[in-house]
Short mmCIF file of C-alpha atoms in Angstrom, two decimals:
data_model
loop_
_atom_site.label_atom_id
_atom_site.label_comp_id
_atom_site.label_asym_id
_atom_site.label_seq_id
_atom_site.Cartn_x
_atom_site.Cartn_y
_atom_site.Cartn_z
CA UNK L 19 0.00 0.00 0.00
CA UNK L 20 2.78 2.30 0.96
CA UNK L 21 4.67 1.56 -2.27
CA UNK L 22 1.51 2.08 -4.46
CA UNK L 23 0.90 5.48 -2.88
CA UNK L 24 4.46 6.54 -3.60
CA UNK L 25 4.07 5.53 -7.24
CA UNK L 26 0.89 7.65 -7.62
CA UNK L 27 2.65 10.66 -6.23
CA UNK L 28 5.56 9.97 -8.52
CA UNK L 29 3.29 9.78 -11.55
CA UNK L 30 1.49 12.94 -10.59
CA UNK L 31 4.73 14.83 -10.06
CA UNK L 32 6.08 13.56 -13.38
CA UNK L 33 3.04 14.81 -15.25
CA UNK L 34 3.25 18.24 -13.60
CA UNK L 35 6.97 18.56 -14.30
CA UNK L 36 6.48 17.45 -17.90
CA UNK L 37 3.64 19.93 -18.47
CA UNK L 38 5.74 22.75 -17.09
CA UNK L 39 8.72 21.69 -19.19
CA UNK L 40 6.55 21.60 -22.29
CA UNK L 41 5.31 25.13 -21.75
CA UNK L 42 8.80 26.42 -21.00
CA UNK L 43 10.40 24.77 -24.03
CA UNK L 44 7.58 26.00 -26.30
CA UNK L 45 8.14 29.53 -25.01
CA UNK L 46 11.85 29.32 -25.74
CA UNK L 47 11.10 28.11 -29.26
CA UNK L 48 8.76 31.06 -29.89
CA UNK L 49 11.30 33.54 -28.58
CA UNK L 50 14.00 32.09 -30.81
CA UNK L 51 11.74 32.25 -33.87
CA UNK L 52 10.62 35.81 -33.13
CA UNK L 53 14.21 36.94 -32.86
CA UNK L 54 15.03 36.01 -36.45
CA UNK L 55 11.83 37.30 -38.07
CA UNK L 56 12.04 40.80 -39.50
CA UNK L 57 9.69 43.19 -37.74
CA UNK L 58 6.99 44.35 -40.14
CA UNK L 59 6.75 48.07 -40.81
CA UNK L 60 3.68 49.62 -39.27
CA UNK L 61 1.96 51.88 -41.78
CA UNK L 62 0.50 55.03 -40.37
CA UNK L 63 -1.67 56.61 -43.03
CA UNK L 64 -2.61 60.26 -42.64
CA UNK L 65 0.40 61.04 -40.53
CA UNK L 66 3.51 62.85 -41.65
CA UNK L 67 6.41 60.46 -41.17
CA UNK L 68 10.13 60.89 -41.43
CA UNK L 69 12.28 58.95 -43.87
CA UNK L 70 10.05 57.92 -46.76
CA UNK L 71 10.60 57.03 -50.40
CA UNK L 72 9.17 58.93 -53.36
CA UNK L 73 8.69 56.40 -56.12
CA UNK L 74 7.92 57.34 -59.70
CA UNK L 75 6.60 54.51 -61.86
CA UNK L 76 5.57 54.14 -65.46
CA UNK L 77 2.73 51.79 -66.38
CA UNK L 78 1.96 50.59 -69.89
CA UNK L 79 -1.20 49.08 -71.33
CA UNK L 80 0.73 46.28 -73.01
CA UNK L 81 4.15 46.10 -71.41
CA UNK L 82 5.77 45.58 -68.05
CA UNK L 83 5.95 48.58 -65.72
CA UNK L 84 9.13 50.62 -65.25
CA UNK L 85 10.65 52.23 -62.20
CA UNK L 86 11.51 55.76 -63.31
CA UNK L 87 13.06 56.96 -60.07
CA UNK L 88 13.27 56.27 -56.37
CA UNK L 89 14.39 59.09 -54.13
CA UNK L 90 14.49 59.53 -50.38
CA UNK L 91 11.94 61.90 -48.92
CA UNK L 92 12.86 63.53 -45.63
CA UNK L 93 9.22 63.50 -44.60
CA UNK L 94 6.02 62.41 -46.28
CA UNK L 95 2.64 60.77 -45.95
CA UNK L 96 1.97 57.20 -47.01
CA UNK L 97 0.06 56.79 -50.24
CA UNK L 98 -3.20 55.04 -49.43
CA UNK L 99 -5.07 53.26 -52.21
CA UNK L 100 -8.32 51.43 -52.72
CA UNK L 101 -6.55 48.54 -54.41
CA UNK L 102 -5.81 47.51 -57.98
CA UNK L 103 -4.25 44.91 -60.25
CA UNK L 104 -0.66 46.01 -59.74
CA UNK L 105 1.35 45.34 -56.60
CA UNK L 106 4.13 47.48 -55.20
CA UNK L 107 6.20 45.25 -52.96
CA UNK L 108 9.18 45.97 -50.74
CA UNK L 109 11.22 42.84 -50.11
CA UNK L 110 14.11 42.22 -47.76
CA UNK L 111 17.41 40.64 -48.77
CA UNK L 112 15.88 37.17 -48.71
CA UNK L 113 12.86 38.18 -50.79
CA UNK L 114 10.45 38.30 -47.87
CA UNK L 115 7.77 40.99 -48.07
CA UNK L 116 8.08 43.93 -45.71
CA UNK L 117 5.58 46.30 -47.32
CA UNK L 118 2.95 45.95 -50.00
CA UNK L 119 0.60 48.31 -51.78
CA UNK L 120 -1.96 47.54 -54.49
CA UNK L 121 -2.41 50.19 -57.16
CA UNK L 122 -4.56 50.59 -60.24
CA UNK L 123 -2.98 52.39 -63.17
CA UNK L 124 -5.71 54.39 -64.91
CA UNK L 125 -5.16 54.71 -68.64
CA UNK L 126 -7.62 57.54 -69.16
CA UNK L 127 -7.45 61.22 -68.46
CA UNK L 128 -10.62 62.60 -66.94
CA UNK L 129 -12.55 65.00 -69.21
CA UNK L 130 -11.75 62.63 -72.08
CA UNK L 131 -8.62 61.08 -73.52
CA UNK L 132 -7.02 57.64 -73.31
CA UNK L 133 -3.36 56.88 -72.74
CA UNK L 134 -1.02 54.01 -73.61
CA UNK L 135 1.32 54.92 -70.76
CA UNK L 136 0.75 56.70 -67.46
CA UNK L 137 3.12 57.71 -64.73
CA UNK L 138 2.26 57.25 -61.10
CA UNK L 139 3.96 58.82 -58.09
CA UNK L 140 3.73 57.11 -54.71
CA UNK L 141 5.09 57.54 -51.22
CA UNK L 142 6.11 54.37 -49.38
CA UNK L 143 8.15 53.73 -46.23
CA UNK L 144 11.94 53.77 -46.50
CA UNK L 145 12.12 50.52 -44.57
CA UNK L 146 15.65 49.72 -43.43
CA UNK L 147 15.06 46.04 -44.14
CA UNK L 148 13.87 46.63 -47.71
CA UNK L 149 16.37 45.67 -50.40
CA UNK L 150 14.14 45.27 -53.46
CA UNK L 151 11.23 47.21 -54.91
CA UNK L 152 9.13 44.85 -57.02
CA UNK L 153 6.33 46.20 -59.20
CA UNK L 154 4.05 43.48 -60.58
CA UNK L 155 1.19 43.90 -63.03
CA UNK L 156 -0.64 41.57 -65.36
CA UNK L 157 1.60 42.95 -68.11
CA UNK L 158 4.84 41.98 -66.37
CA UNK L 159 7.14 42.70 -63.46
CA UNK L 160 10.16 44.86 -62.69
CA UNK L 161 12.58 44.45 -59.79
CA UNK L 162 14.59 47.44 -58.59
CA UNK L 163 17.59 47.29 -56.27
CA UNK L 164 17.10 49.82 -53.49
CA UNK L 165 20.74 49.53 -52.47
CA UNK L 166 21.45 52.20 -55.08
CA UNK L 167 19.42 54.69 -53.08
CA UNK L 168 21.06 54.18 -49.69
CA UNK W 30 8.39 4.30 -16.88
CA UNK W 31 9.09 7.80 -15.69
CA UNK W 32 10.74 8.61 -18.98
CA UNK W 33 7.75 7.34 -20.94
CA UNK W 34 5.41 9.38 -18.81
CA UNK W 35 7.55 12.47 -19.28
CA UNK W 36 7.48 12.10 -23.07
CA UNK W 37 3.71 11.55 -23.13
CA UNK W 38 3.10 14.51 -20.89
CA UNK W 39 5.40 16.70 -22.97
CA UNK W 40 3.46 15.79 -26.09
CA UNK W 41 0.21 16.46 -24.25
CA UNK W 42 1.47 19.86 -23.18
CA UNK W 43 2.21 20.81 -26.77
CA UNK W 44 -1.24 19.68 -27.86
CA UNK W 45 -2.99 21.55 -25.08
CA UNK W 46 -1.13 24.73 -25.71
CA UNK W 47 -2.60 27.10 -28.36
CA UNK W 48 -0.38 27.65 -31.38
CA UNK W 49 1.72 30.71 -30.64
CA UNK W 50 0.91 33.75 -32.73
CA UNK W 51 3.35 34.26 -35.56
CA UNK W 52 5.12 30.94 -35.00
CA UNK W 53 3.32 29.04 -37.73
CA UNK W 54 1.83 31.94 -39.72
CA UNK W 55 4.15 33.55 -42.26
CA UNK W 56 4.88 37.22 -41.55
CA UNK W 57 2.39 39.58 -43.16
CA UNK W 58 3.78 42.62 -44.93
CA UNK W 59 2.49 46.00 -43.89
CA UNK W 60 0.16 47.66 -46.35
CA UNK W 61 -1.72 50.88 -46.99
CA UNK W 62 -4.24 49.33 -49.35
CA UNK W 63 -7.77 49.69 -48.10
CA UNK W 64 -10.47 47.06 -48.27
CA UNK W 65 -12.24 47.41 -51.59
CA UNK W 66 -15.24 49.67 -51.63
CA UNK W 67 -18.26 47.61 -52.64
CA UNK W 68 -18.15 47.15 -56.39
CA UNK W 69 -20.95 49.05 -58.02
CA UNK W 70 -22.76 48.15 -61.18
CA UNK W 71 -24.59 51.34 -62.05
CA UNK W 72 -27.35 49.56 -63.96
CA UNK W 73 -28.28 47.45 -60.92
CA UNK W 74 -27.19 49.85 -58.28
CA UNK W 75 -29.43 50.68 -55.38
CA UNK W 76 -28.54 54.20 -54.32
CA UNK W 77 -27.45 54.41 -50.73
CA UNK W 78 -28.73 57.45 -48.86
CA UNK W 79 -25.90 59.67 -47.77
CA UNK W 80 -27.22 59.65 -44.25
CA UNK W 81 -26.86 55.86 -44.06
CA UNK W 82 -23.08 56.04 -43.94
CA UNK W 83 -22.72 59.05 -41.69
CA UNK W 84 -21.08 58.22 -38.37
CA UNK W 85 -23.51 57.97 -35.48
CA UNK W 86 -21.03 59.33 -33.00
CA UNK W 87 -18.25 61.83 -33.39
CA UNK W 88 -14.89 60.11 -32.97
CA UNK W 89 -12.74 61.61 -30.23
CA UNK W 90 -9.96 62.61 -32.62
CA UNK W 91 -10.17 62.61 -36.38
CA UNK W 92 -7.18 61.70 -38.53
CA UNK W 93 -5.65 64.65 -40.31
CA UNK W 94 -6.08 65.08 -44.06
CA UNK W 95 -3.93 67.67 -45.80
CA UNK W 96 -4.87 69.44 -49.03
CA UNK W 97 -1.94 71.37 -50.49
CA UNK W 98 -2.42 74.01 -53.19
CA UNK W 99 0.43 74.77 -55.58
CA UNK W 100 0.52 77.86 -57.78
CA UNK W 101 1.29 76.88 -61.37
CA UNK W 102 2.30 79.64 -63.82
CA UNK W 103 0.30 82.00 -61.58
CA UNK W 104 0.58 85.51 -62.98
CA UNK W 105 -1.73 87.30 -60.56
CA UNK W 106 -0.91 88.45 -57.07
CA UNK W 107 -0.21 86.14 -54.18
CA UNK W 108 -3.37 87.40 -52.50
CA UNK W 109 -5.50 86.47 -55.52
CA UNK W 110 -3.94 83.01 -55.56
CA UNK W 111 -4.75 82.45 -51.90
CA UNK W 112 -8.31 83.77 -52.34
CA UNK W 113 -8.94 81.38 -55.21
CA UNK W 114 -7.28 78.47 -53.39
CA UNK W 115 -9.38 79.09 -50.29
CA UNK W 116 -12.62 79.38 -52.26
CA UNK W 117 -11.96 76.12 -54.14
CA UNK W 118 -10.90 74.10 -51.10
CA UNK W 119 -13.64 75.49 -48.84
CA UNK W 120 -16.20 74.53 -51.47
CA UNK W 121 -14.87 70.98 -51.72
CA UNK W 122 -14.71 70.52 -47.95
CA UNK W 123 -18.25 71.82 -47.48
CA UNK W 124 -19.82 69.88 -50.34
CA UNK W 125 -18.01 66.55 -49.90
CA UNK W 126 -18.60 66.06 -46.19
CA UNK W 127 -14.97 65.04 -45.73
CA UNK W 128 -14.92 66.97 -42.45
CA UNK W 129 -17.11 64.29 -40.86
CA UNK W 130 -14.23 61.85 -41.06
CA UNK W 131 -11.09 63.97 -41.16
CA UNK W 132 -9.60 67.04 -39.61
CA UNK W 133 -8.90 68.73 -42.96
CA UNK W 134 -5.95 71.10 -43.16
CA UNK W 135 -5.34 73.30 -46.20
CA UNK W 136 -1.84 74.51 -47.03
CA UNK W 137 -0.85 76.99 -49.73
CA UNK W 138 2.70 76.31 -50.81
CA UNK W 139 4.94 79.36 -50.58
CA UNK W 140 6.89 78.38 -53.64
CA UNK W 141 5.11 78.03 -56.96
CA UNK W 142 5.90 76.40 -60.28
CA UNK W 143 6.83 78.56 -63.24
CA UNK W 144 7.34 77.93 -66.92
CA UNK W 145 5.14 74.84 -67.06
CA UNK W 146 3.67 73.67 -70.34
CA UNK W 147 -0.04 73.59 -69.47
CA UNK W 148 -0.85 71.45 -72.48
CA UNK W 149 1.33 68.51 -71.45
CA UNK W 150 0.37 65.50 -69.34
CA UNK W 151 3.59 65.93 -67.42
CA UNK W 152 2.25 69.07 -65.75
CA UNK W 153 0.14 66.99 -63.36
CA UNK W 154 2.97 64.62 -62.49
CA UNK W 155 5.22 67.64 -61.97
CA UNK W 156 2.69 69.26 -59.63
CA UNK W 157 2.47 66.07 -57.55
CA UNK W 158 6.23 65.60 -57.44
CA UNK W 159 6.86 69.27 -56.63
CA UNK W 160 4.25 69.11 -53.90
CA UNK W 161 5.61 65.91 -52.35
CA UNK W 162 9.10 67.37 -52.26
CA UNK W 163 7.98 70.57 -50.55
CA UNK W 164 4.98 69.78 -48.37
CA UNK W 165 3.69 66.45 -47.10
CA UNK W 166 0.01 66.19 -48.05
CA UNK W 167 -2.67 63.72 -49.07
CA UNK W 168 -3.86 65.57 -52.18
CA UNK W 169 -2.18 68.29 -54.25
CA UNK W 170 -4.12 70.88 -56.21
CA UNK W 171 -2.18 72.63 -58.95
CA UNK W 172 -3.91 75.97 -59.53
CA UNK W 173 -3.25 78.19 -62.53
CA UNK W 174 -4.68 81.39 -63.94
CA UNK W 175 -3.42 80.25 -67.33
CA UNK W 176 -5.22 78.05 -69.85
CA UNK W 177 -4.96 74.28 -69.51
CA UNK W 178 -5.14 72.52 -72.85
CA UNK W 179 -4.48 68.78 -72.52
CA UNK W 180 -4.54 67.17 -75.98
CA UNK W 181 -5.25 70.68 -77.28
CA UNK W 182 -8.64 70.72 -75.52
CA UNK W 183 -8.79 74.34 -74.45
CA UNK W 184 -12.29 73.91 -72.97
CA UNK W 185 -10.83 71.70 -70.23
CA UNK W 186 -10.67 73.62 -66.95
CA UNK W 187 -9.12 70.82 -64.91
CA UNK W 188 -8.14 67.18 -65.10
CA UNK W 189 -6.57 64.23 -63.30
CA UNK W 190 -6.16 60.47 -63.79
CA UNK W 191 -8.90 59.14 -61.55
CA UNK W 192 -9.00 57.02 -58.39
CA UNK W 193 -6.08 57.33 -55.97
CA UNK W 194 -4.22 59.92 -58.06
CA UNK W 195 -2.44 62.15 -55.57
CA UNK W 196 -3.25 65.40 -57.33
CA UNK W 197 -5.31 67.43 -59.77
CA UNK W 198 -4.59 70.43 -61.97
CA UNK W 199 -7.21 73.15 -62.33
CA UNK W 200 -7.80 76.61 -63.72
CA UNK W 201 -9.17 79.42 -61.59
CA UNK W 202 -12.59 80.90 -62.17
CA UNK W 203 -15.08 78.12 -61.44
CA UNK W 204 -15.58 77.45 -57.76
CA UNK W 205 -16.52 73.80 -58.23
CA UNK W 206 -13.59 72.77 -60.45
CA UNK W 207 -11.37 71.49 -57.63
CA UNK W 208 -14.31 69.60 -56.11
CA UNK W 209 -15.05 68.01 -59.50
CA UNK W 210 -11.45 66.88 -60.06
CA UNK W 211 -10.92 65.75 -56.47
CA UNK W 212 -14.14 63.76 -56.84
CA UNK W 213 -12.40 61.84 -59.65
CA UNK W 214 -9.49 60.98 -57.34
CA UNK W 215 -11.95 59.20 -55.04
CA UNK W 216 -13.52 57.32 -57.95
CA UNK W 217 -16.33 59.51 -59.31
CA UNK W 218 -16.95 59.76 -63.06
CA UNK W 219 -17.90 62.56 -65.43
CA UNK W 220 -21.66 62.93 -65.87
CA UNK W 221 -21.75 65.47 -68.66
CA UNK W 222 -20.62 63.26 -71.52
CA UNK W 223 -21.61 59.66 -72.18
CA UNK W 224 -18.38 58.73 -73.98
CA UNK W 225 -16.28 59.96 -71.07
CA UNK W 226 -18.50 58.17 -68.56
CA UNK W 227 -18.24 54.89 -70.49
CA UNK W 228 -14.46 55.31 -70.79
CA UNK W 229 -14.10 55.89 -67.06
CA UNK W 230 -16.56 53.14 -66.15
CA UNK W 231 -14.29 50.70 -67.98
CA UNK W 232 -11.00 52.13 -66.71
CA UNK W 233 -11.73 52.76 -63.04
CA UNK W 234 -11.20 49.57 -61.01
CA UNK W 235 -14.65 49.72 -59.43
CA UNK W 236 -16.47 51.27 -62.34
CA UNK W 237 -18.52 54.43 -61.95
CA UNK W 238 -20.31 54.73 -58.61
CA UNK W 239 -22.34 57.66 -59.96
CA UNK W 240 -24.58 56.45 -62.79
CA UNK W 241 -24.87 58.26 -66.07
CA UNK W 242 -28.12 60.23 -65.82
CA UNK W 243 -31.08 58.56 -67.49
CA UNK W 244 -32.21 61.89 -68.87
CA UNK W 245 -28.93 62.60 -70.63
CA UNK W 246 -28.24 61.71 -74.27
CA UNK W 247 -26.17 58.61 -74.94
CA UNK W 248 -25.19 59.23 -78.51
CA UNK W 249 -23.08 62.32 -78.27
CA UNK W 250 -19.48 63.17 -77.67
CA UNK W 251 -20.07 66.87 -77.38
CA UNK W 252 -18.87 68.53 -74.24
CA UNK W 253 -21.36 70.17 -71.90
CA UNK W 254 -24.20 68.26 -73.49
CA UNK W 255 -25.79 67.26 -70.20
CA UNK W 256 -26.10 68.84 -66.79
CA UNK W 257 -25.98 65.51 -64.97
CA UNK W 258 -28.25 64.25 -62.22
CA UNK W 259 -29.16 67.17 -59.96
CA UNK W 260 -28.31 67.06 -56.27
CA UNK W 261 -31.05 66.49 -53.70
CA UNK W 262 -31.24 70.21 -52.98
CA UNK W 263 -31.82 70.95 -56.66
CA UNK W 264 -28.27 72.15 -57.31
CA UNK W 265 -26.47 71.09 -60.48
CA UNK W 266 -24.23 68.06 -60.11
CA UNK W 267 -20.59 68.83 -59.39
CA UNK W 268 -19.61 65.87 -61.58
CA UNK W 269 -21.39 67.47 -64.53
CA UNK W 270 -19.80 70.43 -66.30
CA UNK W 271 -18.37 72.88 -63.80
CA UNK W 272 -19.57 76.41 -64.32
CA UNK W 273 -18.95 79.81 -62.82
CA UNK W 274 -21.90 79.83 -60.41
CA UNK W 275 -22.11 78.43 -56.89
CA UNK W 276 -25.26 76.33 -57.35
CA UNK W 277 -23.42 73.02 -57.40
CA UNK W 278 -23.45 70.03 -55.06
CA UNK W 279 -22.53 66.36 -55.21
CA UNK W 280 -25.68 64.46 -56.12
CA UNK W 281 -27.06 61.61 -54.02
CA UNK W 282 -25.01 58.76 -55.53
CA UNK W 283 -21.79 60.79 -55.69
CA UNK W 284 -22.10 61.96 -52.09
CA UNK W 285 -22.92 58.47 -50.83
CA UNK W 286 -19.81 57.14 -52.57
CA UNK W 287 -17.57 59.89 -51.25
CA UNK W 288 -18.74 59.30 -47.69
CA UNK W 289 -18.14 55.55 -48.05
CA UNK W 290 -14.59 56.21 -49.28
CA UNK W 291 -13.86 58.76 -46.55
CA UNK W 292 -15.19 56.35 -43.92
CA UNK W 293 -12.91 53.59 -45.22
CA UNK W 294 -9.92 55.90 -45.46
CA UNK W 295 -10.40 57.22 -41.96
CA UNK W 296 -10.40 53.66 -40.62
CA UNK W 297 -7.24 52.68 -42.45
CA UNK W 298 -4.71 50.85 -40.32
CA UNK W 299 -2.89 53.13 -37.98
CA UNK W 300 -5.53 55.86 -37.93
CA UNK W 301 -7.67 56.64 -34.97
#
């Protein structure tokens, strides 16, 4: 009887210790994973922010888009859009996304007049982790190395 | 036996524990793209009363929205520029209802642009770029007392590229011109010409939220052919031809759309 009681206690203690160990080890794993993930930029629309990028793009009806220029902007306000077929993507060195914006090139001028090419100017964050600016549309894609602007 | 129990309990602990946030979900890139405004099909559209989208309570602090006005080839006095800029922006703010969702600030840039070719497309891009480099803002209004003539169309008193374009270019003289062009940058279409409306309905990602008026002709390409659908107060539609008078308002469908867009914008991530 005395031995059986000791075994029950032992089993109970083992379960408790194992549960605690499981939680602790899981926590360590999460911390380790968090440490290597790049922190995502937090967009703050309708606020003037320091250190932005002014991006000038050229969109074509039947060809891939072009990056005309990328220049640092001491301060600016994020371009906010309602979406579109083209994606402006900032990627880090490993190609992971750090910022994305959907845009819709409009190939008409209001008050009449169609266009084969339109330029579009946008303000996006100058994210320290961003290495590539990728502009993707149905017509094609262009990848721009931001290292030239730093 | 103890070792077996330990392993089983460890596995149990992992199962019981909720998956940690971010551990199994790939990182999501930040974005400033809003949820899509409900796609409208003008032919089947049920107009939404403007009052239906008005906020029921006043938010404690509204996000700030900056309109910046840039003088383009302005030959008059600085005072006349500022008078015109104030009249145009006040009119837009009053008629659009943007003040319900934003604390709107208007800035007149000290420096202006000179020597611009008012007939070229590049003038609008130049206004936006000049504005961005000199004054952070959400929309730029290039204002000239010269004559805009895109594609040689000298009757044009203002233009832009449509939804999400960061700026417009306008002539002075008609108080509703800035409101008309800014309306395009939030997705509204021209109501005075069927060809233009059809063109924009096809080109704008969500089509035209303001229907082409039933009473207007559909077989003409002549400018100023139709006055558009009047506003609820009887005023002429701002998205029809802009004239010199002040009797203009956004009509029911246009205003409902603008308020929907402003509501979405004001709730964009990071805003209050």
